[in-house]
Coordinates of C-alpha atoms (C1' of nucleotides) and ligand atoms in Angstrom, one line a residue:
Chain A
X230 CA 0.0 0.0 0.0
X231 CA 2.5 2.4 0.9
X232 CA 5.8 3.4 -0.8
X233 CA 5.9 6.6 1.7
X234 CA 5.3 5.3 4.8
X235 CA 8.3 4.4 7.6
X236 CA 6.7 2.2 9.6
X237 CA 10.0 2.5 12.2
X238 CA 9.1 6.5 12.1
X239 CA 5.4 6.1 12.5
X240 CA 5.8 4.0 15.6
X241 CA 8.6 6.2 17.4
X242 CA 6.0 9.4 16.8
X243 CA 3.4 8.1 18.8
X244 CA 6.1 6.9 21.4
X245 CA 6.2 3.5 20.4
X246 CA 9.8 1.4 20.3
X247 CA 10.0 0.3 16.9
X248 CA 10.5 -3.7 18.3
X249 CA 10.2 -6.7 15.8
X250 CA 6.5 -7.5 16.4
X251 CA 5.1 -4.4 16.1
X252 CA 7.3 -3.7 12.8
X253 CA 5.7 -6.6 11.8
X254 CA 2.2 -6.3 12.4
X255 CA 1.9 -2.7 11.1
X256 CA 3.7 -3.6 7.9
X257 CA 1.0 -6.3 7.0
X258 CA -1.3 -4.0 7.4
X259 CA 0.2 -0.9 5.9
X260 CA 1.2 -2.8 2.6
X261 CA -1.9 -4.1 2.4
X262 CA -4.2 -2.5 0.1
X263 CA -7.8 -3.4 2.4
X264 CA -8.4 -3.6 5.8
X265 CA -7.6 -7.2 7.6
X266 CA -9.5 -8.9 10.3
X267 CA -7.0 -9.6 13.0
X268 CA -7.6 -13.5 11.7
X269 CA -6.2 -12.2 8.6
X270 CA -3.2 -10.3 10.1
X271 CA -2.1 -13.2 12.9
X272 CA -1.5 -15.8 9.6
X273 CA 0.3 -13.4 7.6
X274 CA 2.4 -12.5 10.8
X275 CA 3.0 -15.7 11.0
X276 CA 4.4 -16.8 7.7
X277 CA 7.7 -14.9 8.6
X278 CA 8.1 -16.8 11.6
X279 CA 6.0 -17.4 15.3
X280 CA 3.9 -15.0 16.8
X281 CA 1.0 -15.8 19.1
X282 CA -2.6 -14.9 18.3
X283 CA -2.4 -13.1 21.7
X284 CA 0.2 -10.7 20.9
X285 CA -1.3 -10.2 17.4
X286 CA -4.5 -8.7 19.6
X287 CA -2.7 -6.7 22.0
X288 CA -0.1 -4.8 19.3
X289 CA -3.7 -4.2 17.3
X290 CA -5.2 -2.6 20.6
X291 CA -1.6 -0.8 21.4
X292 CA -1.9 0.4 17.0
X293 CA -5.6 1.9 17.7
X294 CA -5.3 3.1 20.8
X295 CA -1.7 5.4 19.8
X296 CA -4.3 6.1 16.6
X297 CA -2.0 4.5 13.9
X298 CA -4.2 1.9 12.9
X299 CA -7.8 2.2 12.7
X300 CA -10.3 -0.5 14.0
X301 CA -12.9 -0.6 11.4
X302 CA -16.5 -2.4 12.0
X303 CA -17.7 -4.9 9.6
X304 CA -20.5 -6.8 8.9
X305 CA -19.2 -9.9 10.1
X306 CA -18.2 -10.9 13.6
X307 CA -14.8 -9.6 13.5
X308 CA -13.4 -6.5 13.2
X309 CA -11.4 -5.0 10.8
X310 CA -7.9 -3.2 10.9
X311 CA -6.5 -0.6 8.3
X312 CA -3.9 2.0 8.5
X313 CA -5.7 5.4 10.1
X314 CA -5.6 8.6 8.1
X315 CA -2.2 10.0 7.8
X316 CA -0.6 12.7 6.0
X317 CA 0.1 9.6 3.3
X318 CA -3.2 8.2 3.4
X319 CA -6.3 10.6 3.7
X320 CA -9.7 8.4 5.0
X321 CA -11.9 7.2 3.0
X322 CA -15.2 4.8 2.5
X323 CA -15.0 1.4 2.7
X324 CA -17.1 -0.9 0.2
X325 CA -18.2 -4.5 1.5
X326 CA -19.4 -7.0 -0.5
X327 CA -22.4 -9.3 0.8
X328 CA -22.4 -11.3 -1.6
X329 CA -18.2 -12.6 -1.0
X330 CA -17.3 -10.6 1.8
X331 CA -14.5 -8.9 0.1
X332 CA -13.9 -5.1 1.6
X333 CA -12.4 -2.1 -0.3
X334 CA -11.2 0.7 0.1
X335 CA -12.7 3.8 -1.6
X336 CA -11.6 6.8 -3.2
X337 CA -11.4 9.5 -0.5
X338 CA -13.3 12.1 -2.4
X339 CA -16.0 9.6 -3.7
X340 CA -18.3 10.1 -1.1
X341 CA -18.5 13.4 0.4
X342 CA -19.9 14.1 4.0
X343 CA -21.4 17.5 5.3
X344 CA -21.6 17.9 9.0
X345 CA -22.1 21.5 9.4
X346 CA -25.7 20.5 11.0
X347 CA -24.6 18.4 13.2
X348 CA -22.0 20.1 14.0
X349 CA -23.8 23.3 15.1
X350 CA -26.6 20.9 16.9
X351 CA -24.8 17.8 18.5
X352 CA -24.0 18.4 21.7
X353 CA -21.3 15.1 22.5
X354 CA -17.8 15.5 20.5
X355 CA -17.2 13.7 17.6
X356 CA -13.9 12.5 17.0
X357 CA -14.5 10.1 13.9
X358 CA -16.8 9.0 11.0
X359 CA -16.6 5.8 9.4
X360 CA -18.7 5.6 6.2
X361 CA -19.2 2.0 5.1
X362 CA -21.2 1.3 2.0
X363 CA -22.7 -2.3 1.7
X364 CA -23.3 -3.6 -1.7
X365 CA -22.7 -6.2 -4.7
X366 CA -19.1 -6.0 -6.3
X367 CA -17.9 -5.5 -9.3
X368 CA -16.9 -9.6 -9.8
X369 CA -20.2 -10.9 -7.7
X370 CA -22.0 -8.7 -10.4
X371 CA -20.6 -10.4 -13.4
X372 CA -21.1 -13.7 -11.7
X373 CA -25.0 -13.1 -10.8
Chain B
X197 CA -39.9 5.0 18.9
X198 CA -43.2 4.1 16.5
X199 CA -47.0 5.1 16.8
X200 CA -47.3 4.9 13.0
X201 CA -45.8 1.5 12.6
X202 CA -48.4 -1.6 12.5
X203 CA -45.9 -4.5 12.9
X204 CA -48.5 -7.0 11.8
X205 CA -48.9 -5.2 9.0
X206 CA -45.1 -4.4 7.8
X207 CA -44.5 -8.3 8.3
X208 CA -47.2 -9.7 6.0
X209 CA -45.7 -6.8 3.7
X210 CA -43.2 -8.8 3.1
X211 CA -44.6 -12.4 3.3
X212 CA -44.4 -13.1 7.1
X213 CA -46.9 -14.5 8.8
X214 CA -47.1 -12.2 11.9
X215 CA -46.9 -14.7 14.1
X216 CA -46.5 -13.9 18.4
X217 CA -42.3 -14.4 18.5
X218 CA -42.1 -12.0 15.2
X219 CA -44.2 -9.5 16.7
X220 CA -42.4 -9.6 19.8
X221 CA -39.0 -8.8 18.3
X222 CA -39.7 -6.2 15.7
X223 CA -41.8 -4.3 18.1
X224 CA -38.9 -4.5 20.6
X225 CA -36.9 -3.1 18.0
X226 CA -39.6 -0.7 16.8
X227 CA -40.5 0.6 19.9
X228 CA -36.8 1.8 21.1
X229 CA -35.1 5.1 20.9
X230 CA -31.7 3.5 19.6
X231 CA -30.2 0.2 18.2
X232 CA -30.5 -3.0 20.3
X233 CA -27.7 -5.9 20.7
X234 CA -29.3 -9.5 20.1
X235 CA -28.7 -9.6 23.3
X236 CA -30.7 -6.7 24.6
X237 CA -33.5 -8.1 22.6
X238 CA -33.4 -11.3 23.8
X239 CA -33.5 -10.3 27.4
X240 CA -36.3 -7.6 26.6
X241 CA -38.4 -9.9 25.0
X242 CA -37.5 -12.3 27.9
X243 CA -39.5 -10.6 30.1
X244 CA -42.8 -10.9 28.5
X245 CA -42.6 -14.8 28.2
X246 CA -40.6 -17.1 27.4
X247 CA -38.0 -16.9 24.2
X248 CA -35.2 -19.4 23.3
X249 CA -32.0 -17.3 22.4
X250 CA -31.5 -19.2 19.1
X251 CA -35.4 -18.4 18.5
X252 CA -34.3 -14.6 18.5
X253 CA -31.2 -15.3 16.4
X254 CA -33.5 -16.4 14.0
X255 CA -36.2 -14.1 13.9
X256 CA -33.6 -11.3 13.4
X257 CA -31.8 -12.7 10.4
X258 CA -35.1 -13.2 8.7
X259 CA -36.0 -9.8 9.5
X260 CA -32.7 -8.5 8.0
X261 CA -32.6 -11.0 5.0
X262 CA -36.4 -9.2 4.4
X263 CA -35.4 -5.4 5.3
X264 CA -37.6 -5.0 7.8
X265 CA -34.8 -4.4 10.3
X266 CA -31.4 -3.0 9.1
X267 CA -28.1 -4.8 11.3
X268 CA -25.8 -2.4 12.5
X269 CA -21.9 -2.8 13.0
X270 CA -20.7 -1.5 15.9
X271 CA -17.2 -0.9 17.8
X272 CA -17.9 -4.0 20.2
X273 CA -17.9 -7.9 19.1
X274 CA -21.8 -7.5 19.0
X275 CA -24.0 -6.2 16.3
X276 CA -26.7 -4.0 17.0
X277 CA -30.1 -4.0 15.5
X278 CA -32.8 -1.0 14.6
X279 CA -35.5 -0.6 11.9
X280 CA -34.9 -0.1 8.4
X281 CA -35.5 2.8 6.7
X282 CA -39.2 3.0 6.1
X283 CA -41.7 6.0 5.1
X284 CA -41.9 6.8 8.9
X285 CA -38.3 6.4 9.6
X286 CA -35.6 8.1 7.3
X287 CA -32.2 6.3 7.4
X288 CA -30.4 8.3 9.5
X289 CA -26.4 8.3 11.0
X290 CA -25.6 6.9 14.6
X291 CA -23.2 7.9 17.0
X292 CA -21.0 5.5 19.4
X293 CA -19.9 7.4 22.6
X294 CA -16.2 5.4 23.2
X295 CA -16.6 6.4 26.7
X296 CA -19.6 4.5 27.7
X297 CA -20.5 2.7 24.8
X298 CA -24.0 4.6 24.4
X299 CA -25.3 4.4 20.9
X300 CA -28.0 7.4 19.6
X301 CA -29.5 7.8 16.9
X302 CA -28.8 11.0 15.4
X303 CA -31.1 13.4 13.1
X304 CA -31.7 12.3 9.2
X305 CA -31.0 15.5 7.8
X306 CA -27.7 16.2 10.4
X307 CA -25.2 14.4 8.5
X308 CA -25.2 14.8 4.5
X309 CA -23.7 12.4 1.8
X310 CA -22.5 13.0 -1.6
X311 CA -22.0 10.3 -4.0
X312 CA -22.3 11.6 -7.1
X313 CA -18.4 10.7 -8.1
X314 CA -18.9 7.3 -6.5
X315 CA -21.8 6.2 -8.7
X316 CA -20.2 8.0 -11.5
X317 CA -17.4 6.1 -11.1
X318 CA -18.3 2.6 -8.8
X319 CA -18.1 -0.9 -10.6
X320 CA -20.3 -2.8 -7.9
X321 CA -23.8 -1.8 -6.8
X322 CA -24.4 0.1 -3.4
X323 CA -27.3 -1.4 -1.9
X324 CA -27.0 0.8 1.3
X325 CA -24.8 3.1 3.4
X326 CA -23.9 3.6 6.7
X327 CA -22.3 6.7 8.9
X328 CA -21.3 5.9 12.7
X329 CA -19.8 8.6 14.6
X330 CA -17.7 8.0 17.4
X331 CA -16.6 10.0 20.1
X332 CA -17.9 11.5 23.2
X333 CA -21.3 11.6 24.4
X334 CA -22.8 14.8 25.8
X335 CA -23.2 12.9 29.3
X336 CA -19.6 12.1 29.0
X337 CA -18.1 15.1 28.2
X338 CA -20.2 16.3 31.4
X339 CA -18.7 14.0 33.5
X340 CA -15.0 14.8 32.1
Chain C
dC108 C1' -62.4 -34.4 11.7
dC109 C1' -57.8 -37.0 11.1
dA110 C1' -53.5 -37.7 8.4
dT111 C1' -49.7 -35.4 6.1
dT112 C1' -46.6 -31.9 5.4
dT113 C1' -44.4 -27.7 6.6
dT114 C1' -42.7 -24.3 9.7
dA115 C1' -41.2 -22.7 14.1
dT116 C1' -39.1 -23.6 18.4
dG117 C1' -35.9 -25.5 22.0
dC118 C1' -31.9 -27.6 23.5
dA119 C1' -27.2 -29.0 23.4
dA120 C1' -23.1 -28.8 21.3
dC121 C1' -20.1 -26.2 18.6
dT122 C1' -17.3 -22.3 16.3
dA123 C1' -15.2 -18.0 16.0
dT124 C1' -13.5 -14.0 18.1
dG125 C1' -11.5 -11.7 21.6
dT126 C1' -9.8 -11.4 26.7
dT127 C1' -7.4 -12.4 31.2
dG128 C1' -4.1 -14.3 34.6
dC129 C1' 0.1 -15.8 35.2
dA130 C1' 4.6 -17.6 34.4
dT131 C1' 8.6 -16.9 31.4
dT132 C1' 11.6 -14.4 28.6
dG133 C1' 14.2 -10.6 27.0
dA134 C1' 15.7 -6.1 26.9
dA135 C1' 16.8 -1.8 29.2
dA136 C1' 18.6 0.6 33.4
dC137 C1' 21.4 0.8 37.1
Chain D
dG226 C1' 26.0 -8.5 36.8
dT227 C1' 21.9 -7.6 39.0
dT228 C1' 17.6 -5.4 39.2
dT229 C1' 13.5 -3.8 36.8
dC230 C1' 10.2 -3.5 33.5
dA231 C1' 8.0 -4.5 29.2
dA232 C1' 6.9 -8.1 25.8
dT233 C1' 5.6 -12.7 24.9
dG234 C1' 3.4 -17.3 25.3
dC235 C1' 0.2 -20.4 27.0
dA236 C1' -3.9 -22.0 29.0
dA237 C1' -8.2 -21.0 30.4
dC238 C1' -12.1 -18.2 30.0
dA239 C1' -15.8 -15.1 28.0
dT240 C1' -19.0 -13.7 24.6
dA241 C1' -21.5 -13.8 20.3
dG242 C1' -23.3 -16.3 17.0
dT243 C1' -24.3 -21.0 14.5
dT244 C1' -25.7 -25.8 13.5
dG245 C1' -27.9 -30.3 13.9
dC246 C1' -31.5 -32.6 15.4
dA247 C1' -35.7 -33.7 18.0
dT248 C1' -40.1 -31.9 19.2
dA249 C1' -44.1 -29.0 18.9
dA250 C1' -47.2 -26.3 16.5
dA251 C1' -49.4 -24.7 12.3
dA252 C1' -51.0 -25.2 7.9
dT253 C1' -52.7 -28.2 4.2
dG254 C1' -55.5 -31.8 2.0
dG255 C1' -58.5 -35.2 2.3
Ligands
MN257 MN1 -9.1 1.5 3.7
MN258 MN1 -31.3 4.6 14.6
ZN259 ZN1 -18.3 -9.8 -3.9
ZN260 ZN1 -21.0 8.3 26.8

DNA sequence: CCATTTTATGCAACTATGTTGCATTGAAAC
DNA sequence: GTTTCAATGCAACATAGTTGCATAAAATGG
């Protein structure tokens, strides 16, 4: 996903030692081009050597907590995990498919979102939107 | 949440027979200000009479499969369920407090989207969106 | 009305996902 | 080198949701 991104650099700026597991785990996801389940990211992990399933959790909840990593909600019983916006990587939509399951990422200027209402009404503070679309894809359409 | 809805009637709108455990869930649903975990259903509906937990597992898929109910994601492991969009309820955003969990349902109109470049653009077919806000809930912010 | 078929329900067992407690290891700090 | 603290692994647990199968309740057809 990302030719720009130091994954060392974007650990040490939130205060984070850049130490093998966590190099590890953030790579998968940032070179990958949609979000993983955790499922996902343990198995990749693993193919370059052990890890345990329990560490793959707590580096996710270290990544979303410091804000480097965004958990995302999905339709399914797991959740999802994807780089957070960064000066490399603006947010964006997410498409799922529920037909296959498949998840992509969408152009961050194809959906646009106006909030001056609610920002002049809503009383809590919001610190994120997630916009998820839900849908057929492009190759469960051509299979239909 | 519904004096308008007849939940006899919006079942046999879409071929179910409006039988007692049916009624019992969607009104559960209908009647309540925000989106409800299976769980919160199951205990709600609990206390009218007796309801197997699978038995409400059930009821709700078919409600979803018919789009009578629309299943929400949510930040937790558990999905949350609240009417679909209907002519006396506008699909409308929802906000997550990530202090205490809280879900509301926020106003149609508060939150606009603009898709023209994504269905200018989209191979697959959008079937439905959805906007969660996260952050802090008035209450919250109080207590702060 | 009874017999047959279909649909809904309950229960137990299971799967998938995520979490916790605790012992062990490994890396800083002194 | 010893102490200290953070990171890891492992087992056990928790929670949400699913499946298979038997039973009960409706609906259907005489
Ligand atoms: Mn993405
Ligand atoms: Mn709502
Ligand atoms: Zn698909
Ligand atoms: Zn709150």
């Amino acid at each position: 996903m990302c030719q720009r991104c130091n994954y060392a650099e974007l650990l040490e700026s939130c205060g984070l030692e850049p130490i093998p597991n966590r190099m590890r785990v953030l790579e998968v996801i940032g070179e990958n081009a949609s979000p993983l389940s955790a499922q996902d990211i343990f198995m990749t992990v693993s193919r370059t050597g052990g890890i345990n399933r329990v560490t793959v959790y707590r580096i996710l909840d270290l990544l979303v907590e410091k804000g480097l990593v965004d958990r995302l909600s999905s339709p399914g019983r797991s959740q999802m995990y994807g780089m957070a916006p960064n000066p490399n990587h603006p947010a964006h939509p997410h498409f799922h498919c529920r037909t296959c399951g498949a998840v992509q990422c969408l152009q961050p200027e194809s959906v646009k979102v106006e909030m001056e209402t609610l920002e002049r009404t809503f009383a809590g503070e919001v610190q994120a939107v997630e916009i998820r679309l839900e849908g057929i894809c492009r190759n469960c359409l051509k299979r239909a």
